[in-house]
Amino acid sequence: MTTRLDVRFASCASEGRAALVTFVTAGDPDYDTSLALLKALPEAGADVIELGVPFTDPMADGPAIQAAGLRALKAGQTLRKTLAMVSAFRETNDGTPIVLMGYYNPIYIYGVDRFLKDAKEAGVDGLIVVDLPPEEDNELCLPALLAGLDFIRLATPTTDDKRLPAVLANTAGFVYYVSITGITGAATPKPDVVAQAVARIKRHTALPVAVGFGVKTPEHAAAIAAGADGVVVGSALIDALRATLDADDKATPATIPAVTRLVGALAEAVHGVRRQAAE
Amino acid sequence: MNVPNSFRTGPDESGHFGIFGGRFVAETLMPLILDLEKAYNEAKADPAYKAEMDAGLKHYVGRPSPLYYAERLTEHLRAKSEPGKGAKIYFKREELNHTGSHKVNNVLGQILLARRMGKKRIIAETGAGQHGVATATLCARYGLECVVYMGAVDVSRQAPNVFRMKMLGATVVPVQSGSKTLKDAMNEALRDWVTNVDSTFYCIGTVAGPHPYPGMVRDFQSVIGNETREQMLEAEGRLPDSLIACIGGGSNAMGLFHPFLDDPSVKIFGVEAAGHGIPTGEHAASLTGGRPGVLHGNRTYLLMDDDGQIAEAHSISAGLDYPGIGPEHSWLHDIGRATYISATDEEALAAFQLVAKLEGIIPALEPAHALAKVADLAPTFPQDHLMVVNLSGRGDKDIPQVADILGTRL
């Protein structure tokens, strides 16, 4: 089965470039602004959208994404509204893949079967659930694959060659390589080290490999893109968004342009690099 | 529901107690958790590790802790009971351990394991500070770097323990995120661990977290129940009729309960913190007022809203102020082997004062919750009923807070 993610990564590859994967938190700082931003991302240059599902206890996230989640929750964001946001996005965009990224508990409480059905109907393409390693595949990964949703697994610097096959076994869409041992938005990964890691993963899989965690500037994104099929930028976009909020954390007219401007610069940098894929 | 032949065989190979437990962590941590499981299994089978543990428990911790017949409390409650009623109450005196609580049993086990694994840096989370103090103590003893994460709210209400940890050479990091209590301290400790995987051992303070922690911490704390069993046989010639202990994460309770799970004559009571009362929503009673969910690496009963967002717990006791509970307790609750009840802040405070005056023992606010329910339960049992309450910690750390509540300036 060919999915939106397959199509998009294949299309980027045929153009000889890496994909820009942008992360924003659903409902940050409020539903309407967040939906407008979501709709503006593809135009600004995002190839794939990761939509963060807010959670009170995001244990793998740094301060920027933690705060974004809390702003969204305070503004009333729920998993149901996040799915509604994807449906609304699909009314005008059928091509850009959307991957939900979050933690398991909100999905577990929503009910796995109901969630997968509603997510598929809404137009979600894939799931990244940080706290579901392969050891817990029965929970969501296998049912998601059956329901036709890609389950995107994280591989990390601690995932050695022995463990890698287990991590890749039920992965679909792409592999998300976490470039550092740490939380989102923390240390800056070194492009040459990342390129070697990507090459190592690609020896085990034909799936595209996107790299995230700690990628902050267009220059940095371009350097990472030289050795990967995709680059994920999250905390830097959230920081740009936060910088435009008023004293009460409300959106201002500067909010959406600030994020799309940065996405534009990132896209130009990432797309400008002829990918020197290591395969 | 199927009831197993033994209640003591969990967790299964994948780390589950029924549907509870498991390993719900980021991929970065999985290789470490698998290493830890392997290292623990090897240590368990190594007589040298057991010998080191036994020597530490005896000469450093001060075990065995006494099993003490609380005569005055027994008489006091009998006076309020119908004729022939009023159980005979024993205290398992974990508050006499070095560092003042049961926490040191588990920390000793984990620190010896960390040494075997070659880890030089230890991190821990703490609520009331007892686990932090125990960790800081053993890090000092073995010359290891120690970083303790503690919610900013708890840092202010548990000042004596914060000072104690600093004296012992630990770095105490006040956590400003979320509700600024134990749950958030655990999030920050996990973030630290994800960041410093190579050098760092995470010393979890209770029977929660990803497999193998719940079973491992329980094993370390089972010394409480094992001793109780021997001591009661010596004192009374038979097993106790009931056990009772307070529950936050539930490690002191699990340690007391586990060796008795297969003795059907022994009734088991866990006491959660009802805070301002269950109906107010301001409590920390995850079994009484929560439902199964996934947080901090395991599936267990949690306090949360309808969208799966974790709720803030409330308890007068920082050590019980956590929206979850160890997964083995969730399982024991669901299969009905243990009975879980709850005590309010007010009831705990009353028991705190009662036991201080009657027994000359100032309990921590955590076991004061168990003592509050002893006062309710003991009068319903006959006089030959033997009841053991786990006095899991001493109340020195709570003196400033209790004085403040009672309106006394120190």
XYZ file of C-alpha atoms in Angstrom:
689
model
C 0.000 0.000 0.000
C 1.394 3.389 -0.954
C 0.775 6.079 1.590
C 1.082 9.852 1.499
C 4.396 9.492 3.308
C 5.737 7.038 0.711
C 4.665 9.354 -2.106
C 6.143 12.439 -0.524
C 9.500 10.933 0.374
C 9.738 9.330 -3.099
C 9.003 12.653 -4.704
C 11.683 14.429 -2.631
C 14.126 11.664 -3.486
C 13.367 11.966 -7.189
C 14.188 15.641 -6.926
C 17.428 14.671 -5.237
C 16.676 16.531 -2.035
C 15.852 15.912 1.568
C 12.383 16.521 2.998
C 11.720 19.264 5.538
C 9.622 17.868 8.366
C 8.122 20.592 10.565
C 6.804 20.043 14.073
C 4.169 22.233 15.685
C 2.023 21.522 18.721
C -1.708 21.186 18.016
C -3.647 23.953 19.716
C -0.666 26.153 20.534
C -1.414 28.856 21.498
C -5.090 28.280 20.575
C -7.098 26.146 18.161
C -7.768 28.777 15.475
C -4.202 30.089 15.293
C -2.855 26.577 15.290
C -5.144 25.496 12.433
C -4.241 28.578 10.408
C -0.562 27.809 10.977
C -1.058 24.183 9.977
C -2.649 25.311 6.707
C 0.206 27.749 6.066
C 3.063 25.283 6.591
C 3.029 23.481 3.200
C 2.979 26.775 1.314
C 5.967 27.919 3.396
C 7.954 24.850 2.389
C 7.109 22.005 4.792
C 7.144 18.621 3.045
C 5.809 16.647 5.997
C 4.013 17.924 9.102
C 4.447 16.471 12.531
C 1.600 17.574 14.724
C 2.317 17.371 18.433
C -0.461 15.978 20.613
C -0.294 17.920 23.881
C 0.345 15.908 27.050
C 0.824 17.051 30.622
C 3.919 14.907 31.175
C 6.052 14.850 28.016
C 9.070 13.090 29.474
C 11.238 13.179 26.336
C 10.618 16.829 25.536
C 12.570 19.912 26.463
C 11.217 23.179 27.893
C 10.026 24.679 24.562
C 7.723 21.782 23.628
C 6.646 21.210 27.242
C 5.510 24.822 27.431
C 3.778 24.613 24.042
C 1.799 21.585 25.239
C 0.726 23.350 28.404
C -0.350 26.461 26.446
C -2.451 24.247 24.195
C -4.011 22.336 27.101
C -4.805 25.599 28.880
C -6.553 26.787 25.710
C -8.697 23.623 25.792
C -6.930 21.407 23.267
C -7.840 17.716 23.418
C -7.027 14.691 21.282
C -10.512 14.913 19.760
C -9.865 18.530 18.746
C -6.477 17.563 17.345
C -8.155 15.047 15.048
C -10.724 17.699 14.102
C -7.840 19.985 13.208
C -6.435 17.375 10.835
C -9.868 16.950 9.215
C -10.092 20.701 8.723
C -6.608 20.740 7.181
C -7.552 17.946 4.764
C -10.428 20.043 3.381
C -7.864 22.095 1.495
C -4.773 19.883 1.371
C -4.731 16.277 0.275
C -1.023 15.881 -0.400
C 0.964 16.855 2.664
C 1.453 13.943 5.050
C 0.556 14.528 8.684
C 2.112 12.502 11.453
C 0.800 12.782 14.996
C 3.526 12.797 17.613
C 2.884 12.368 21.286
C 2.611 10.031 24.239
C 0.466 6.960 24.710
C -1.864 7.829 27.561
C -4.248 10.209 25.732
C -4.605 7.588 22.948
C -5.067 4.742 25.442
C -7.798 6.676 27.229
C -9.460 7.650 23.917
C -9.507 3.915 23.114
C -7.044 2.453 20.618
C -9.596 1.101 18.119
C -11.733 4.210 18.127
C -8.632 6.385 17.877
C -7.225 4.523 14.876
C -10.564 4.694 13.070
C -11.016 8.403 13.792
C -7.396 9.241 12.958
C -7.610 7.428 9.621
C -10.881 9.161 8.783
C -9.444 12.534 9.720
C -6.579 12.066 7.283
C -3.727 11.261 9.640
C -0.949 9.328 7.893
C 1.299 8.151 10.666
C 1.962 8.021 14.382
C 5.020 8.634 16.486
C 4.396 7.616 20.074
C 7.467 8.334 22.107
C 6.824 5.958 24.991
C 5.959 2.849 22.953
C 9.159 0.909 22.210
C 9.029 -2.316 20.119
C 8.583 -4.264 23.374
C 5.059 -2.798 23.542
C 4.155 -3.253 19.855
C 0.905 -5.028 20.653
C -0.494 -1.886 22.254
C -0.737 0.381 19.231
C 1.896 -0.295 16.581
C 0.438 -3.533 15.200
C -3.193 -2.364 15.300
C -2.125 0.903 13.604
C -0.423 -0.956 10.764
C -3.557 -3.081 10.322
C -5.650 0.077 10.222
C -3.459 1.464 7.436
C -1.572 4.030 9.490
C 2.215 4.167 9.402
C 3.888 3.646 12.762
C 7.119 5.606 12.746
C 9.716 4.353 15.127
C 12.439 6.330 16.797
C 15.993 5.037 16.485
C 18.589 6.636 18.734
C 22.339 6.673 19.290
C 21.803 3.992 21.946
C 20.082 1.686 19.434
C 22.976 -0.575 18.448
C 23.170 -2.903 15.441
C 21.922 -5.801 17.512
C 18.772 -3.966 18.532
C 18.169 -2.102 15.276
C 16.320 -4.944 13.491
C 13.809 -5.103 16.359
C 13.282 -1.355 16.142
C 12.840 -1.435 12.364
C 10.688 -4.563 12.220
C 7.276 -2.903 12.283
C 8.303 0.579 11.235
C 6.609 2.166 8.237
C 6.617 5.546 6.494
C 10.075 6.566 7.593
C 12.548 6.047 10.412
C 12.961 8.945 12.791
C 16.571 9.093 13.889
C 16.916 10.926 17.206
C 20.281 12.571 16.647
C 21.265 13.015 20.276
C 20.767 11.219 23.559
C 18.637 13.853 25.200
C 15.409 15.789 25.091
C 13.961 17.812 22.207
C 15.621 21.150 21.557
C 18.702 20.320 23.602
C 22.227 19.586 22.358
C 23.227 20.240 18.749
C 24.022 17.111 16.750
C 27.180 16.977 14.589
C 26.328 16.516 10.886
C 29.132 14.050 10.143
C 28.254 11.848 13.116
C 24.603 11.949 12.103
C 25.426 11.040 8.493
C 27.327 7.975 9.689
C 24.410 6.936 11.898
C 21.952 7.377 9.016
C 24.178 5.273 6.785
C 24.249 2.578 9.468
C 20.449 2.531 9.692
C 20.098 2.446 5.923
C 22.116 -0.745 5.830
C 19.181 -2.329 7.683
C 16.197 -0.749 5.909
C 14.967 0.683 2.628
C 12.818 3.252 4.440
C 13.745 6.938 4.329
C 15.539 8.201 7.445
C 14.655 11.619 8.858
C 16.771 13.224 11.552
C 15.495 15.334 14.426
C 16.103 16.658 17.962
C 18.348 19.705 18.318
C 18.223 21.005 14.721
C 17.845 24.768 15.086
C 19.039 26.941 12.170
C 18.759 26.786 8.354
C 22.516 26.277 8.081
C 22.411 23.429 10.557
C 19.378 21.896 8.841
C 21.191 22.043 5.508
C 24.244 20.335 6.961
C 22.111 17.532 8.411
C 20.087 17.276 5.167
C 23.259 16.473 3.271
C 23.358 13.095 4.954
C 19.682 12.244 5.515
C 16.374 11.823 3.692
C 14.646 14.329 5.916
C 15.280 16.894 8.627
C 12.864 17.497 11.483
C 12.672 20.936 13.083
C 10.439 21.487 16.116
C 11.693 23.428 19.100
C 13.092 26.228 16.919
C 9.644 26.756 15.354
C 8.007 26.698 18.775
C 10.530 29.255 20.010
C 9.749 31.495 17.047
C 6.036 31.177 17.815
C 6.465 31.851 21.508
C 8.498 34.992 20.847
C 5.470 36.593 19.186
C 2.942 35.891 21.939
C 1.646 38.677 24.165
C 2.031 38.794 27.944
C -0.954 36.433 28.361
C 0.451 33.900 25.876
C -2.117 34.946 23.278
C -1.343 34.971 19.560
C -0.576 38.289 17.833
C -0.606 39.250 14.129
C 3.112 38.407 14.106
C 2.635 34.782 15.201
C 1.958 32.911 11.957
C 4.341 34.989 9.789
C 7.179 34.436 12.288
C 6.856 30.669 12.014
C 6.279 30.532 8.263
C 9.254 32.846 7.695
C 11.509 30.444 9.563
C 9.996 27.451 7.738
C 10.704 29.254 4.459
C 14.339 29.792 5.377
C 14.694 26.187 6.528
C 13.080 24.887 3.335
C 15.342 26.963 1.160
C 18.389 25.675 3.005
C 17.292 22.028 3.106
C 16.038 21.912 -0.466
C 19.150 23.675 -1.728
C 21.392 20.857 -0.676
C 21.878 18.131 -3.226
C 21.626 15.141 -1.037
C 24.791 13.169 -0.779
C 23.022 10.115 0.444
C 25.327 7.670 2.026
C 23.777 4.570 0.501
C -11.066 -13.002 36.835
C -8.520 -15.814 36.968
C -6.785 -16.075 40.298
C -3.258 -17.463 40.039
C -1.834 -20.284 42.160
C 0.690 -17.885 43.594
C 0.479 -14.127 43.959
C 4.238 -13.882 44.244
C 5.492 -14.873 40.793
C 5.065 -11.522 39.027
C 6.112 -9.768 36.986
C 6.072 -12.000 33.895
C 8.962 -11.969 31.423
C 7.730 -8.838 29.712
C 7.430 -7.054 33.042
C 3.671 -7.245 33.485
C 1.483 -7.909 36.509
C -1.724 -8.797 34.652
C -2.299 -5.809 32.362
C -0.193 -3.543 34.586
C 3.506 -2.706 34.496
C 5.428 -2.985 31.228
C 8.086 -0.781 29.673
C 6.653 2.442 28.298
C 9.767 4.518 27.753
C 11.554 6.341 24.962
C 13.765 4.221 22.728
C 16.880 5.979 24.041
C 16.280 4.334 27.417
C 15.325 0.857 26.243
C 18.859 -0.516 25.825
C 19.658 0.712 29.346
C 16.597 -0.826 30.839
C 17.430 -4.131 29.202
C 21.002 -3.849 30.559
C 19.660 -3.106 34.012
C 17.343 -6.106 33.908
C 20.237 -8.334 32.909
C 22.531 -6.896 35.576
C 19.863 -7.345 38.247
C 19.194 -10.939 37.250
C 22.912 -11.691 37.410
C 23.291 -9.941 40.771
C 20.360 -11.888 42.241
C 22.115 -15.122 41.370
C 25.480 -13.995 42.760
C 26.184 -14.963 46.400
C 28.743 -12.129 46.637
C 26.053 -9.552 45.881
C 23.715 -11.051 48.472
C 26.482 -11.110 51.056
C 27.318 -7.467 50.401
C 23.647 -6.553 50.638
C 23.113 -8.484 53.873
C 26.180 -6.927 55.476
C 25.068 -3.436 54.440
C 21.568 -3.994 55.788
C 22.905 -5.247 59.104
C 25.845 -2.949 59.802
C 24.957 0.254 57.957
C 21.148 0.342 57.853
C 20.736 -1.235 61.285
C 18.511 -4.185 60.442
C 16.573 -6.067 61.497
C 14.190 -3.315 62.547
C 12.158 -4.233 65.648
C 8.602 -5.506 65.593
C 7.146 -3.596 68.508
C 3.926 -4.293 70.385
C 2.143 -0.924 70.626
C 0.504 -1.631 73.949
C -0.811 1.826 74.770
C -2.331 2.341 71.323
C -3.873 -1.130 71.547
C -5.394 -0.359 74.956
C -6.570 3.069 73.805
C -8.450 1.581 70.862
C -9.823 -1.333 72.914
C -11.323 1.205 75.275
C -13.329 2.479 72.311
C -14.304 -0.982 71.104
C -17.149 -3.298 71.971
C -16.282 -5.952 74.582
C -13.882 -8.574 73.213
C -12.923 -6.348 70.265
C -9.777 -4.369 69.550
C -6.894 -5.966 67.652
C -3.422 -6.311 69.102
C -1.307 -3.766 67.224
C 2.330 -4.175 66.295
C 4.560 -1.570 64.647
C 7.206 -2.654 62.168
C 9.778 -0.008 63.052
C 11.225 1.022 59.688
C 11.599 4.535 61.062
C 14.552 3.266 63.109
C 16.580 2.529 59.989
C 19.538 4.741 59.189
C 18.194 7.853 57.373
C 14.828 7.417 59.062
C 12.711 5.355 56.722
C 12.339 2.163 54.702
C 13.752 3.919 51.630
C 17.324 2.972 52.507
C 16.649 -0.767 51.939
C 15.953 -0.191 48.261
C 18.664 2.404 47.754
C 21.316 0.085 49.164
C 20.287 -2.595 46.674
C 20.297 -0.214 43.725
C 23.573 1.497 44.624
C 25.346 -1.847 44.954
C 23.899 -2.720 41.546
C 25.041 0.601 40.054
C 28.555 -0.147 41.324
C 28.496 -3.550 39.671
C 27.431 -1.857 36.431
C 30.282 0.663 36.683
C 28.010 3.718 36.945
C 29.514 6.733 38.697
C 26.619 9.158 38.603
C 23.340 8.516 40.407
C 20.113 10.429 39.874
C 16.946 10.161 41.912
C 13.573 11.824 42.285
C 12.094 12.534 45.674
C 8.837 13.780 47.151
C 9.150 14.002 50.917
C 12.903 13.825 50.599
C 13.292 10.465 52.331
C 14.323 8.691 49.144
C 16.580 11.619 48.261
C 18.232 11.494 51.676
C 18.737 7.743 51.459
C 20.239 8.080 47.968
C 22.485 10.990 48.979
C 23.606 8.977 52.014
C 24.644 5.892 50.092
C 26.258 7.981 47.353
C 28.355 9.613 50.085
C 29.124 6.204 51.545
C 30.329 4.860 48.184
C 31.800 8.050 46.728
C 29.319 8.495 43.864
C 28.011 11.723 42.334
C 24.392 12.314 43.347
C 21.747 14.543 41.751
C 18.277 14.635 43.287
C 15.242 16.066 41.485
C 12.589 17.484 43.788
C 9.478 19.529 43.004
C 9.856 23.168 44.017
C 6.759 22.895 46.252
C 8.297 19.941 48.076
C 11.636 21.740 48.404
C 9.862 24.376 50.467
C 7.720 22.037 52.590
C 10.517 19.563 53.323
C 13.337 21.980 54.162
C 15.074 19.759 56.750
C 15.532 16.967 54.217
C 16.759 19.356 51.526
C 19.419 20.608 53.926
C 20.289 17.041 54.853
C 20.829 16.045 51.211
C 23.067 19.042 50.638
C 25.099 18.198 53.755
C 25.621 14.746 52.286
C 27.089 16.262 49.155
C 24.144 15.834 46.790
C 22.962 18.411 44.279
C 19.258 19.116 44.800
C 17.508 20.397 41.664
C 14.183 22.157 42.369
C 11.757 21.295 39.551
C 9.618 24.241 38.439
C 7.471 22.491 35.809
C 3.907 21.197 36.171
C 2.586 20.878 39.695
C 6.140 21.195 41.069
C 5.774 17.969 43.060
C 6.878 14.344 42.826
C 5.372 13.612 39.397
C 7.304 16.486 37.857
C 10.485 15.494 39.675
C 10.149 12.070 38.039
C 9.696 13.672 34.588
C 12.866 15.708 35.084
C 14.814 12.704 36.328
C 13.747 10.805 33.190
C 14.882 13.759 31.028
C 18.237 13.746 32.784
C 18.533 10.009 32.272
C 17.726 10.277 28.544
C 20.436 12.931 28.288
C 23.136 11.166 30.321
C 22.474 7.527 29.510
C 26.087 6.435 29.398
C 27.229 7.562 32.825
C 24.067 7.569 34.862
C 22.088 5.133 36.996
C 18.521 6.152 37.823
C 17.710 5.092 41.371
C 13.891 5.012 41.397
C 12.411 5.384 44.864
C 9.315 3.263 44.655
C 7.749 0.157 43.105
C 6.875 2.058 39.911
C 8.517 2.976 36.625
C 9.443 0.686 33.732
C 10.242 -2.990 34.223
C 12.448 -4.138 35.998
C 12.029 -1.385 38.629
C 8.670 -2.376 40.185
C 9.728 -5.973 40.819
C 13.297 -5.064 41.748
C 12.352 -2.402 44.292
C 9.777 -4.793 45.754
C 12.452 -7.453 46.136
C 14.694 -5.007 47.999
C 11.833 -3.943 50.261
C 10.622 -7.489 50.910
C 13.131 -7.619 53.756
C 10.398 -5.793 55.729
C 7.840 -8.548 55.311
C 10.359 -11.358 55.648
C 11.515 -10.014 59.001
C 7.949 -9.376 60.113
C 7.077 -12.980 59.395
C 9.952 -14.316 61.495
C 9.466 -11.815 64.284
C 5.736 -12.446 64.575
C 6.285 -16.202 64.664
C 8.764 -15.623 67.464
C 6.542 -13.193 69.384
C 3.149 -14.884 68.959
C 3.895 -18.272 67.459
C 1.788 -17.569 64.403
C 1.371 -15.305 61.407
C -0.247 -11.893 61.709
C -3.944 -11.656 60.837
C -3.670 -8.364 59.032
C -1.109 -6.011 57.541
C -1.580 -2.331 56.899
C 0.641 0.255 55.252
C 0.378 3.633 53.552
C 0.689 3.935 49.793
C 2.036 6.633 47.535
C 3.988 4.672 44.964
C 3.677 1.893 47.499
C 7.161 0.517 48.167
C 6.930 0.199 51.944
C 3.556 -1.486 51.535
C 4.736 -3.849 48.815
C 7.759 -4.771 50.945
C 5.551 -5.684 53.890
C 2.820 -7.368 51.859
C 4.739 -9.456 49.360
C 6.049 -12.240 51.614
C 2.448 -12.767 52.866
C 0.563 -12.695 49.555
C 0.204 -16.480 49.467
C -1.034 -16.726 53.063
C -4.807 -16.559 52.640
C -5.380 -16.004 56.361
C -3.537 -12.697 56.243
C -5.731 -9.718 55.380
C -3.927 -6.925 53.556
C -4.835 -3.234 53.654
C -3.198 -0.418 51.698
C -4.013 3.152 52.679
C -3.972 5.868 50.054
C -3.969 9.607 50.719
C -7.479 11.032 50.481
C -6.189 14.605 50.869
C -9.142 16.940 51.413
C -11.484 14.002 50.723
C -12.112 11.887 47.618
C -15.290 13.784 46.588
C -13.367 17.098 46.513
C -11.074 15.760 43.781
C -8.097 17.028 45.797
C -6.453 13.782 46.789
C -3.751 11.315 45.813
C -5.827 8.118 45.891
C -5.202 6.641 42.450
C -6.881 3.281 43.123
C -9.913 4.777 44.825
C -10.314 7.734 42.485
C -8.375 6.921 39.298
C -8.290 4.436 36.437
C -5.692 2.520 34.438
C -3.414 4.564 32.204
C 0.211 4.852 31.137
C 2.754 7.164 32.756
C 6.396 7.095 33.807
C 7.155 3.844 32.071
C 4.307 1.673 33.346
C 0.593 1.032 33.083
C -1.116 1.497 36.389
C -4.013 3.309 38.059
C -3.626 7.056 37.582
C -5.447 10.255 38.390
C -6.372 11.927 35.133
C -9.062 13.778 33.208
C -11.293 12.372 30.445
C -8.686 13.276 27.805
C -5.925 11.249 29.450
C -4.147 14.304 30.847
C -2.558 13.564 34.216
C -4.164 15.319 37.159
C -2.333 16.974 40.001
C -2.468 14.965 43.193
C -2.914 16.478 46.619
C -1.808 15.224 50.007
C -0.577 16.803 53.202
C 2.246 14.307 52.873
C 4.777 15.065 50.147
C 5.686 11.373 50.025
C 2.175 10.351 48.999
C 1.532 13.280 46.657
C 1.733 11.331 43.401
C -1.039 10.661 40.837
C -0.027 7.027 40.318
C 0.783 3.847 42.213
C 3.043 0.858 41.658
C 1.630 -1.565 39.045
C 1.691 -4.569 41.376
C -0.709 -2.767 43.706
C -3.008 -2.088 40.734
C -2.975 -5.798 39.999
C -3.573 -6.813 43.639
C -6.442 -4.337 43.717
C -8.050 -5.705 40.548
C -7.768 -9.356 41.582
C -8.925 -8.510 45.089
C -5.974 -9.914 47.059
C -5.460 -6.607 48.862
C -7.994 -4.040 50.034
C -7.256 -0.401 49.386
C -8.780 2.311 51.519
C -7.923 5.943 52.099
C -7.310 8.449 54.888
C -7.675 12.223 54.684
C -5.106 14.861 55.616
C -7.092 15.580 58.760
C -7.263 11.933 59.837
C -3.527 11.521 59.256
C -2.748 14.591 61.305
C -4.884 13.311 64.179
C -3.146 9.911 64.090
C 0.237 11.628 63.966
C -0.527 13.371 67.253
C -2.213 10.385 68.872
C 0.698 8.010 68.290
C 3.247 10.609 69.392
C 1.414 11.016 72.703
C 0.553 7.366 73.337
C 3.694 5.614 72.145
C 6.466 8.201 72.293
C 7.007 7.696 68.577
C 6.593 10.564 66.131
C 5.615 8.942 62.851
C 6.104 10.540 59.438
C 2.923 11.947 57.874
C 3.011 9.073 55.362
C 2.536 6.165 57.837
C 0.238 8.442 59.846
C -2.278 7.670 57.058
C -1.963 3.962 57.838
C -2.217 4.670 61.572
C -5.417 6.642 60.944
C -7.002 3.541 59.429
C -5.639 1.331 62.203
C -7.769 3.457 64.486
C -10.819 2.601 62.347
C -10.066 -1.065 61.683
C -8.598 -2.378 64.951
C -11.838 -1.907 66.920
C -13.692 -4.062 64.362
C -11.418 -7.077 64.935
C -11.362 -9.434 67.949
C -8.723 -8.969 70.648
C -6.679 -11.937 69.480
C -6.369 -10.450 66.001
C -2.726 -9.572 65.296
C -2.324 -6.441 63.203
C 0.977 -5.142 61.861
C 1.272 -1.556 60.714
C 4.342 -0.526 58.798
C 5.821 2.506 60.508
C 7.680 3.369 57.339
C 9.327 6.604 58.433
C 9.888 8.966 61.318
C 8.297 12.377 61.539
C 11.298 14.613 62.195
C 11.124 15.939 58.637
C 7.461 16.863 59.111
C 7.847 18.777 62.373
C 8.106 22.250 60.770
C 5.104 21.576 58.513
C 2.938 20.142 61.301
C 3.914 22.971 63.665
C 2.841 25.412 60.985
C -0.532 23.669 60.516
C -1.103 23.576 64.262
C -0.247 27.273 64.498
C 2.931 26.868 66.542
C 5.946 29.021 65.776
C 9.169 27.069 66.146
